[in-house]
GROMACS .gro file of C-alpha atoms in nm:
model
   62
    1MET     CA    1  10.980  11.193  11.779
    2SER     CA    2  11.006  10.899  11.498
    3THR     CA    3  10.774  10.939  11.270
    4ILE     CA    4  10.557  10.588  11.220
    5PHE     CA    5  10.815  10.479  10.896
    6GLU     CA    6  11.142  10.593  11.145
    7VAL     CA    7  11.013  10.328  11.366
    8ILE     CA    8  10.908  10.033  11.020
    9ASP     CA    9  11.166  10.127  10.905
   10SER     CA   10  11.413  10.002  11.201
   11LEU     CA   11  11.291   9.687  11.240
   12PRO     CA   12  11.390   9.385  11.086
   13LEU     CA   13  11.091   9.312  10.839
   14PRO     CA   14  11.188   9.197  10.457
   15LYS     CA   15  11.150   9.519  10.230
   16GLU     CA   16  10.855   9.379   9.991
   17GLU     CA   17  10.658   9.393  10.321
   18THR     CA   18  10.775   9.716  10.534
   19ASN     CA   19  10.672   9.907  10.144
   20LYS     CA   20  10.306   9.741  10.159
   21LEU     CA   21  10.287   9.861  10.429
   22GLN     CA   22  10.449  10.249  10.431
   23THR     CA   23  10.191  10.290  10.126
   24TYR     CA   24   9.908  10.146  10.244
   25LEU     CA   25   9.956  10.391  10.540
   26ILE     CA   26  10.067  10.652  10.386
   27LYS     CA   27   9.660  10.700  10.194
   28HIS     CA   28   9.485  10.546  10.475
   29ASN     CA   29   9.607  10.819  10.853
   30GLN     CA   30   9.375  10.719  11.092
   31GLU     CA   31   9.572  10.395  11.132
   32ARG     CA   32   9.863  10.510  11.084
   33GLU     CA   33   9.805  10.705  11.340
   34ILE     CA   34   9.642  10.385  11.583
   35LEU     CA   35   9.953  10.208  11.488
   36HIS     CA   36  10.209  10.468  11.586
   37SER     CA   37  10.045  10.505  11.860
   38ALA     CA   38  10.087  10.138  11.985
   39LEU     CA   39  10.429  10.147  11.838
   40MET     CA   40  10.524  10.427  12.053
   41SER     CA   41  10.470  10.308  12.402
   42PRO     CA   42  10.735  10.240  12.578
   43LEU     CA   43  10.622   9.907  12.749
   44LYS     CA   44  10.702   9.824  12.402
   45THR     CA   45  10.999   9.565  12.287
   46ASP     CA   46  11.171   9.632  11.897
   47GLU     CA   47  11.073   9.238  11.909
   48ALA     CA   48  10.642   9.357  12.056
   49LYS     CA   49  10.642   9.600  11.781
   50LEU     CA   50  10.814   9.385  11.440
   51GLU     CA   51  10.508   9.056  11.578
   52LEU     CA   52  10.210   9.389  11.593
   53LEU     CA   53  10.335   9.472  11.228
   54LYS     CA   54  10.278   9.116  11.140
   55GLU     CA   55   9.967   9.032  11.336
   56PHE     CA   56   9.930   9.418  11.138
   57LEU     CA   57  10.047   9.292  10.773
   58LYS     CA   58   9.815   9.034  10.780
   59THR     CA   59   9.454   9.176  10.831
   60LEU     CA   60   9.627   9.356  10.508
   61SER     CA   61   9.705   9.057  10.332
   62ALA     CA   62   9.321   8.870  10.373
   0.00000   0.00000   0.00000
């Protein structure tokens, strides 16, 4: 099973966004677990995973 960090690294996000997201998730275990569950859904395509991460990043910037 892939870790959430491997999933994030496998998607074409800019390096700055990848770092911001991973740094946040290191500090916030509950959010990491929920996001990991959402990303590991077998029904999610890579495109859907990328969109989910982009939306999640928007919540960090707000």
